[in-house]
């Protein structure tokens, strides 16, 4: 290179390096901002009366404590409902007498690394595991329903909990991502399932025939599936499940059977709920209604505001189309959405800034 061009060359080189560093710094800043969408939750510690045991010590044979002293909760994680999931986790920890004895089992279809970092940064002290759910397991089995959100593969992950979770997990509470609890979940965990596989609040006053269409009820073979049972509606967003009995009874295969029937004959319009009703309705351990004050998101079409059902409430569930975080952000919250708001760890300042 001629000497007279050397100063110009080094100037260009320095400018290019500085630009690269600036772009890299901006990229890191954006990544950090994305990962910090939620404020860090407080650290919740056990009281003196709590068993001092960890799940890993039980699994590894290092502790002789009763495994039932560890409470297992399963939830799904995705970008659409992440804000609701975070609020749900916070509510569980905040109202637990022994929060360190909870283990969360999160299930996701994609972006697991990002979701893991988000949960770790939001709940640095949380005991949790993250599992991959292969959407291909159900993509060919799902039929369209009355609301698109009900057709997402992750909505069917609850069918596969017994396969996804390790065999050392014998009982699980499944929670939807649009609920909060205002009571100690240990009370729900400790219910006696007896001979039943599944426990949930039942609603026998609901018109059960509405959950299936006329094609189902006009077919004697289909209608006969409830013979010998007194089926009642139950909401699958809150369930206590005996995974040992589930595995022994091959209940995942039974649910998949009805998905195949639906794909061929279209006998219902409500996503993942009807297969659960077909397999379990009339054979569910009833749980107090306080553990699922559901329907707060309105119906599946309009999502209008609703009031609480009569009676005490330990869990508030925004099932239906309307979600509290969306209504709050749109400046049109329902009265009960303000009960959800204190558990919202979302950093609104990232979206609404004066700068």
Tab-separated table of C-alpha atoms in Angstrom:
chain	number	residue	atom	x	y	z
A	1	UNK	CA	0.000	0.000	0.000
A	2	UNK	CA	1.379	3.435	-0.925
A	3	UNK	CA	2.382	5.436	2.191
A	4	UNK	CA	0.040	8.311	1.351
A	5	UNK	CA	-3.046	5.973	1.673
A	6	UNK	CA	-2.059	4.433	5.016
A	7	UNK	CA	-3.563	7.171	7.270
A	8	UNK	CA	-6.851	6.954	5.358
A	9	UNK	CA	-6.860	3.132	5.595
A	10	UNK	CA	-6.359	3.134	9.367
A	11	UNK	CA	-9.046	5.797	9.803
A	12	UNK	CA	-11.558	3.645	7.905
A	13	UNK	CA	-10.497	0.598	9.911
A	14	UNK	CA	-11.030	2.401	13.217
A	15	UNK	CA	-14.445	3.675	12.135
A	16	UNK	CA	-15.520	0.190	11.031
A	17	UNK	CA	-14.375	-1.311	14.340
A	18	UNK	CA	-16.221	1.357	16.321
A	19	UNK	CA	-19.377	0.742	14.282
A	20	UNK	CA	-19.135	-2.997	14.905
A	21	UNK	CA	-18.730	-2.421	18.651
A	22	UNK	CA	-21.702	-0.044	18.657
A	23	UNK	CA	-23.946	-2.515	16.840
A	24	UNK	CA	-22.828	-5.309	19.177
A	25	UNK	CA	-23.513	-3.137	22.232
A	26	UNK	CA	-26.931	-2.169	20.899
A	27	UNK	CA	-27.743	-5.822	20.243
A	28	UNK	CA	-26.728	-6.751	23.795
A	29	UNK	CA	-28.782	-3.887	25.195
A	30	UNK	CA	-31.854	-5.003	23.259
A	31	UNK	CA	-31.355	-8.585	24.395
A	32	UNK	CA	-31.067	-7.514	28.022
A	33	UNK	CA	-34.164	-5.369	27.665
A	34	UNK	CA	-36.069	-8.331	26.226
A	35	UNK	CA	-34.932	-10.588	29.057
A	36	UNK	CA	-35.842	-7.980	31.659
A	37	UNK	CA	-39.475	-7.662	30.641
A	38	UNK	CA	-40.402	-8.642	34.193
A	39	UNK	CA	-39.339	-7.237	37.538
A	40	UNK	CA	-37.521	-9.616	39.832
A	41	UNK	CA	-39.872	-11.244	42.328
A	42	UNK	CA	-39.079	-11.174	46.051
A	43	UNK	CA	-37.432	-14.200	47.628
A	44	UNK	CA	-40.046	-16.278	49.454
A	45	UNK	CA	-38.704	-18.433	52.297
A	46	UNK	CA	-40.081	-21.315	54.333
A	47	UNK	CA	-41.398	-20.839	57.818
A	48	UNK	CA	-39.907	-22.756	60.733
A	49	UNK	CA	-42.679	-25.350	60.638
A	50	UNK	CA	-41.868	-26.390	57.046
A	51	UNK	CA	-40.060	-29.651	56.237
A	52	UNK	CA	-36.461	-28.770	55.412
A	53	UNK	CA	-36.147	-30.913	52.319
A	54	UNK	CA	-35.432	-30.491	48.638
A	55	UNK	CA	-36.788	-32.506	45.746
A	56	UNK	CA	-33.297	-33.405	44.548
A	57	UNK	CA	-32.396	-34.855	47.955
A	58	UNK	CA	-35.481	-37.098	47.856
A	59	UNK	CA	-34.816	-38.268	44.289
A	60	UNK	CA	-31.155	-38.981	45.103
A	61	UNK	CA	-32.056	-40.911	48.266
A	62	UNK	CA	-30.358	-38.343	50.509
A	63	UNK	CA	-33.537	-37.599	52.467
A	64	UNK	CA	-36.127	-39.801	54.141
A	65	UNK	CA	-38.756	-37.062	54.261
A	66	UNK	CA	-42.207	-37.851	52.866
A	67	UNK	CA	-42.082	-37.049	49.102
A	68	UNK	CA	-45.578	-35.583	49.407
A	69	UNK	CA	-44.085	-32.651	51.312
A	70	UNK	CA	-42.824	-31.432	47.922
A	71	UNK	CA	-45.636	-29.870	45.863
A	72	UNK	CA	-45.373	-30.218	42.087
A	73	UNK	CA	-47.107	-27.763	39.755
A	74	UNK	CA	-47.198	-28.001	35.958
A	75	UNK	CA	-47.798	-25.006	33.692
A	76	UNK	CA	-47.200	-24.243	30.041
A	77	UNK	CA	-44.992	-21.371	28.861
A	78	UNK	CA	-45.246	-19.402	25.647
A	79	UNK	CA	-44.800	-15.790	24.586
A	80	UNK	CA	-48.562	-15.151	24.340
A	81	UNK	CA	-49.401	-16.184	27.903
A	82	UNK	CA	-46.028	-15.620	29.588
A	83	UNK	CA	-47.272	-12.575	31.479
A	84	UNK	CA	-50.136	-14.619	32.890
A	85	UNK	CA	-47.847	-17.506	33.806
A	86	UNK	CA	-45.488	-15.210	35.712
A	87	UNK	CA	-48.390	-13.715	37.656
A	88	UNK	CA	-49.658	-17.195	38.470
A	89	UNK	CA	-46.288	-18.346	39.804
A	90	UNK	CA	-45.943	-15.225	41.957
A	91	UNK	CA	-49.401	-15.755	43.437
A	92	UNK	CA	-48.588	-19.359	44.362
A	93	UNK	CA	-45.356	-18.395	46.113
A	94	UNK	CA	-46.810	-15.367	47.867
A	95	UNK	CA	-49.615	-17.324	49.522
A	96	UNK	CA	-47.640	-20.485	50.375
A	97	UNK	CA	-46.596	-21.269	53.936
A	98	UNK	CA	-43.690	-23.338	52.567
A	99	UNK	CA	-42.802	-21.747	49.193
A	100	UNK	CA	-39.389	-23.433	48.989
A	101	UNK	CA	-41.138	-26.823	48.926
A	102	UNK	CA	-42.722	-26.102	45.529
A	103	UNK	CA	-41.296	-27.435	42.287
A	104	UNK	CA	-42.610	-25.989	39.031
A	105	UNK	CA	-42.621	-28.043	35.852
A	106	UNK	CA	-42.877	-25.745	32.829
A	107	UNK	CA	-43.679	-27.054	29.357
A	108	UNK	CA	-42.848	-25.193	26.142
A	109	UNK	CA	-42.794	-25.929	22.424
A	110	UNK	CA	-40.066	-23.485	21.343
A	111	UNK	CA	-37.802	-20.610	22.474
A	112	UNK	CA	-36.986	-22.618	25.585
A	113	UNK	CA	-33.618	-20.934	26.171
A	114	UNK	CA	-35.243	-17.489	26.256
A	115	UNK	CA	-38.079	-18.690	28.459
A	116	UNK	CA	-35.633	-20.343	30.865
A	117	UNK	CA	-33.615	-17.125	31.168
A	118	UNK	CA	-36.767	-15.090	31.729
A	119	UNK	CA	-37.999	-17.373	34.521
A	120	UNK	CA	-34.527	-17.511	36.100
A	121	UNK	CA	-34.147	-13.726	36.079
A	122	UNK	CA	-37.682	-13.145	37.378
A	123	UNK	CA	-37.596	-15.870	40.036
A	124	UNK	CA	-33.906	-16.411	40.946
A	125	UNK	CA	-34.804	-18.724	43.848
A	126	UNK	CA	-37.451	-20.822	42.113
A	127	UNK	CA	-37.151	-24.607	41.906
A	128	UNK	CA	-38.195	-25.425	38.367
A	129	UNK	CA	-37.678	-27.662	35.356
A	130	UNK	CA	-38.427	-26.872	31.718
A	131	UNK	CA	-39.536	-29.586	29.303
A	132	UNK	CA	-39.868	-29.614	25.537
A	133	UNK	CA	-43.275	-30.539	24.146
A	134	UNK	CA	-43.084	-31.825	20.589
A	135	UNK	CA	-45.959	-30.120	18.765
A	136	UNK	CA	-45.849	-32.829	16.088
A	137	UNK	CA	-47.409	-35.214	18.625
A	138	UNK	CA	-50.755	-33.487	18.223
A	139	UNK	CA	-50.631	-31.377	15.053
A	140	UNK	CA	-52.213	-34.100	12.964
A	141	UNK	CA	-54.851	-34.793	15.605
A	142	UNK	CA	-56.132	-31.258	16.314
A	143	UNK	CA	-59.409	-30.091	14.805
A	144	UNK	CA	-60.399	-26.436	14.570
A	145	UNK	CA	-62.549	-25.124	17.429
A	146	UNK	CA	-64.619	-22.031	18.168
A	147	UNK	CA	-61.554	-20.013	19.251
A	148	UNK	CA	-58.127	-20.132	17.636
A	149	UNK	CA	-56.282	-20.095	20.979
A	150	UNK	CA	-57.862	-23.451	21.794
A	151	UNK	CA	-56.237	-25.010	18.725
A	152	UNK	CA	-52.616	-24.393	19.726
A	153	UNK	CA	-50.582	-27.584	20.249
A	154	UNK	CA	-49.418	-26.417	23.687
A	155	UNK	CA	-53.056	-26.452	24.818
A	156	UNK	CA	-52.853	-30.247	24.514
A	157	UNK	CA	-49.655	-30.656	26.565
A	158	UNK	CA	-51.794	-31.514	29.614
A	159	UNK	CA	-52.617	-34.808	27.836
A	160	UNK	CA	-48.936	-35.793	28.041
A	161	UNK	CA	-47.863	-34.802	31.558
A	162	UNK	CA	-47.290	-38.426	32.563
A	163	UNK	CA	-44.900	-38.841	29.629
A	164	UNK	CA	-43.110	-35.502	29.946
A	165	UNK	CA	-42.421	-35.569	33.674
A	166	UNK	CA	-40.024	-38.038	35.339
A	167	UNK	CA	-41.572	-41.129	36.916
A	168	UNK	CA	-40.406	-39.892	40.325
A	169	UNK	CA	-43.180	-37.270	40.126
A	170	UNK	CA	-46.220	-39.194	41.307
A	171	UNK	CA	-48.749	-36.383	41.679
A	172	UNK	CA	-49.074	-33.069	39.879
A	173	UNK	CA	-51.293	-30.011	40.003
A	174	UNK	CA	-51.956	-28.631	36.543
A	175	UNK	CA	-52.636	-24.895	36.319
A	176	UNK	CA	-53.614	-22.853	33.288
A	177	UNK	CA	-51.644	-19.661	32.628
A	178	UNK	CA	-54.552	-17.249	33.153
A	179	UNK	CA	-55.172	-17.681	36.865
A	180	UNK	CA	-53.962	-16.550	40.274
A	181	UNK	CA	-54.353	-18.165	43.671
A	182	UNK	CA	-55.197	-16.284	46.858
A	183	UNK	CA	-54.751	-19.228	49.223
A	184	UNK	CA	-52.111	-21.800	50.097
A	185	UNK	CA	-52.003	-24.374	47.279
A	186	UNK	CA	-50.890	-26.987	49.832
A	187	UNK	CA	-54.586	-27.286	50.745
A	188	UNK	CA	-55.384	-28.305	47.170
A	189	UNK	CA	-52.361	-30.595	46.981
A	190	UNK	CA	-53.406	-32.548	50.067
A	191	UNK	CA	-56.880	-33.552	48.892
A	192	UNK	CA	-57.589	-37.289	48.984
A	193	UNK	CA	-58.116	-38.571	45.444
A	194	UNK	CA	-59.175	-41.983	46.721
A	195	UNK	CA	-59.433	-44.385	43.801
A	196	UNK	CA	-59.709	-41.559	41.270
A	197	UNK	CA	-57.041	-40.514	38.794
A	198	UNK	CA	-58.084	-36.880	38.734
A	199	UNK	CA	-59.544	-34.293	41.080
A	200	UNK	CA	-61.189	-31.015	40.060
A	201	UNK	CA	-64.166	-28.836	40.957
A	202	UNK	CA	-67.271	-30.252	39.258
A	203	UNK	CA	-70.239	-28.226	38.026
A	204	UNK	CA	-73.162	-30.611	37.772
A	205	UNK	CA	-75.678	-27.805	37.223
A	206	UNK	CA	-74.131	-27.041	33.811
A	207	UNK	CA	-75.937	-28.389	30.738
A	208	UNK	CA	-73.575	-31.214	29.876
A	209	UNK	CA	-75.110	-31.781	26.440
A	210	UNK	CA	-73.749	-28.415	25.278
A	211	UNK	CA	-70.163	-29.686	25.248
A	212	UNK	CA	-70.872	-32.015	22.309
A	213	UNK	CA	-72.782	-31.451	19.095
A	214	UNK	CA	-75.857	-33.174	17.704
A	215	UNK	CA	-73.700	-35.529	15.625
A	216	UNK	CA	-72.325	-36.963	18.877
A	217	UNK	CA	-75.664	-37.332	20.680
A	218	UNK	CA	-77.455	-38.771	17.644
A	219	UNK	CA	-74.910	-41.577	17.388
A	220	UNK	CA	-75.883	-44.347	19.855
A	221	UNK	CA	-72.312	-45.613	20.067
A	222	UNK	CA	-70.963	-42.179	21.017
A	223	UNK	CA	-73.715	-41.393	23.499
A	224	UNK	CA	-73.192	-44.795	25.124
A	225	UNK	CA	-69.681	-43.757	26.184
A	226	UNK	CA	-71.247	-42.165	29.296
A	227	UNK	CA	-73.318	-45.225	30.190
A	228	UNK	CA	-73.002	-46.124	33.862
A	229	UNK	CA	-71.682	-42.660	34.754
A	230	UNK	CA	-73.259	-39.441	35.956
A	231	UNK	CA	-71.063	-37.009	34.024
A	232	UNK	CA	-70.560	-33.439	35.204
A	233	UNK	CA	-68.648	-30.612	33.574
A	234	UNK	CA	-65.246	-29.764	35.050
A	235	UNK	CA	-62.730	-27.180	33.908
A	236	UNK	CA	-59.362	-28.655	32.891
A	237	UNK	CA	-57.424	-25.519	33.843
A	238	UNK	CA	-57.167	-26.707	37.461
A	239	UNK	CA	-56.588	-30.411	38.046
A	240	UNK	CA	-54.895	-32.597	40.649
A	241	UNK	CA	-53.631	-35.729	38.891
A	242	UNK	CA	-52.307	-39.033	40.226
A	243	UNK	CA	-49.623	-39.714	37.625
A	244	UNK	CA	-49.055	-43.287	38.821
A	245	UNK	CA	-52.690	-44.213	38.172
A	246	UNK	CA	-52.615	-42.228	34.915
A	247	UNK	CA	-49.624	-44.181	33.619
A	248	UNK	CA	-51.048	-47.532	34.744
A	249	UNK	CA	-54.385	-46.798	33.095
A	250	UNK	CA	-52.814	-45.481	29.854
A	251	UNK	CA	-55.030	-42.411	29.944
A	252	UNK	CA	-53.013	-40.501	27.350
A	253	UNK	CA	-53.933	-43.141	24.783
A	254	UNK	CA	-57.610	-42.881	25.798
A	255	UNK	CA	-57.569	-39.127	25.230
A	256	UNK	CA	-55.816	-39.575	21.885
A	257	UNK	CA	-58.516	-42.039	20.834
A	258	UNK	CA	-61.178	-39.360	21.134
A	259	UNK	CA	-58.995	-36.893	19.252
A	260	UNK	CA	-58.921	-39.343	16.343
A	261	UNK	CA	-62.707	-39.772	16.529
A	262	UNK	CA	-63.103	-35.991	16.504
A	263	UNK	CA	-60.822	-35.660	13.496
A	264	UNK	CA	-62.946	-38.152	11.582
A	265	UNK	CA	-66.487	-37.261	12.676
A	266	UNK	CA	-66.274	-33.805	14.350
A	267	UNK	CA	-68.337	-34.392	17.485
A	268	UNK	CA	-67.431	-31.224	19.454
A	269	UNK	CA	-66.137	-27.647	19.079
A	270	UNK	CA	-64.227	-26.905	22.291
A	271	UNK	CA	-60.571	-27.835	21.821
A	272	UNK	CA	-58.912	-30.022	24.449
A	273	UNK	CA	-61.800	-30.047	26.959
A	274	UNK	CA	-64.199	-32.645	25.436
A	275	UNK	CA	-61.700	-35.546	25.393
A	276	UNK	CA	-61.184	-35.026	29.135
A	277	UNK	CA	-64.949	-35.064	29.670
A	278	UNK	CA	-65.320	-38.209	27.576
A	279	UNK	CA	-62.637	-40.048	29.535
A	280	UNK	CA	-63.116	-38.722	33.064
A	281	UNK	CA	-66.528	-37.047	33.549
A	282	UNK	CA	-68.465	-38.925	36.209
A	283	UNK	CA	-65.265	-40.394	37.594
A	284	UNK	CA	-63.658	-37.294	39.106
A	285	UNK	CA	-62.853	-36.604	42.750
A	286	UNK	CA	-64.837	-33.464	43.443
A	287	UNK	CA	-62.909	-30.480	44.799
A	288	UNK	CA	-64.389	-27.418	46.484
A	289	UNK	CA	-65.558	-24.835	43.970
A	290	UNK	CA	-63.403	-22.227	45.690
A	291	UNK	CA	-60.429	-23.784	43.862
A	292	UNK	CA	-61.638	-22.704	40.440
A	293	UNK	CA	-63.636	-19.508	40.231
A	294	UNK	CA	-63.523	-19.846	36.461
A	295	UNK	CA	-65.078	-17.980	33.551
A	296	UNK	CA	-63.741	-14.559	34.580
A	297	UNK	CA	-62.574	-14.028	30.986
A	298	UNK	CA	-66.159	-14.188	29.755
A	299	UNK	CA	-67.318	-16.536	27.022
A	300	UNK	CA	-65.239	-17.812	24.119
A	301	UNK	CA	-66.604	-15.257	21.646
A	302	UNK	CA	-66.945	-11.873	23.358
A	303	UNK	CA	-64.970	-12.033	26.627
A	304	UNK	CA	-67.385	-9.798	28.531
A	305	UNK	CA	-66.925	-8.930	32.208
A	306	UNK	CA	-68.262	-11.386	34.746
A	307	UNK	CA	-68.757	-11.461	38.502
A	308	UNK	CA	-67.507	-14.095	40.925
A	309	UNK	CA	-69.636	-17.136	41.550
A	310	UNK	CA	-71.299	-17.182	45.000
A	311	UNK	CA	-69.102	-18.511	47.782
A	312	UNK	CA	-65.458	-18.252	48.882
A	313	UNK	CA	-62.596	-18.036	46.389
A	314	UNK	CA	-59.118	-19.538	46.657
A	315	UNK	CA	-58.325	-19.356	42.936
A	316	UNK	CA	-59.432	-16.845	40.296
A	317	UNK	CA	-59.405	-18.108	36.725
A	318	UNK	CA	-59.786	-15.916	33.635
A	319	UNK	CA	-60.889	-18.744	31.342
A	320	UNK	CA	-62.686	-17.458	28.264
A	321	UNK	CA	-61.634	-14.943	25.642
A	322	UNK	CA	-60.863	-11.936	27.878
A	323	UNK	CA	-57.474	-11.881	29.629
A	324	UNK	CA	-56.785	-9.390	32.438
A	325	UNK	CA	-53.421	-8.134	31.127
A	326	UNK	CA	-54.912	-7.334	27.712
A	327	UNK	CA	-57.909	-5.525	29.173
A	328	UNK	CA	-55.700	-3.579	31.607
A	329	UNK	CA	-53.342	-2.509	28.801
A	330	UNK	CA	-56.280	-1.399	26.672
A	331	UNK	CA	-57.472	0.815	29.570
A	332	UNK	CA	-60.737	-1.148	29.721
A	333	UNK	CA	-60.321	-3.499	32.672
A	334	UNK	CA	-63.174	-5.412	34.218
A	335	UNK	CA	-63.600	-4.894	37.979
A	336	UNK	CA	-62.131	-8.323	38.815
A	337	UNK	CA	-59.063	-7.688	36.620
A	338	UNK	CA	-57.865	-5.325	39.347
A	339	UNK	CA	-57.502	-8.365	41.634
A	340	UNK	CA	-55.023	-9.812	39.123
A	341	UNK	CA	-53.026	-6.587	38.705
A	342	UNK	CA	-51.008	-6.782	41.989
A	343	UNK	CA	-49.370	-10.001	40.740
A	344	UNK	CA	-48.323	-8.488	37.410
A	345	UNK	CA	-44.518	-8.222	37.293
A	346	UNK	CA	-44.442	-6.860	33.760
A	347	UNK	CA	-42.231	-3.794	33.245
A	348	UNK	CA	-44.643	-1.350	31.618
A	349	UNK	CA	-41.913	1.330	31.496
A	350	UNK	CA	-40.234	-0.539	28.636
A	351	UNK	CA	-43.263	0.138	26.479
A	352	UNK	CA	-44.392	3.482	27.879
A	353	UNK	CA	-41.411	5.748	28.374
A	354	UNK	CA	-41.126	9.530	28.608
A	355	UNK	CA	-37.779	9.477	26.810
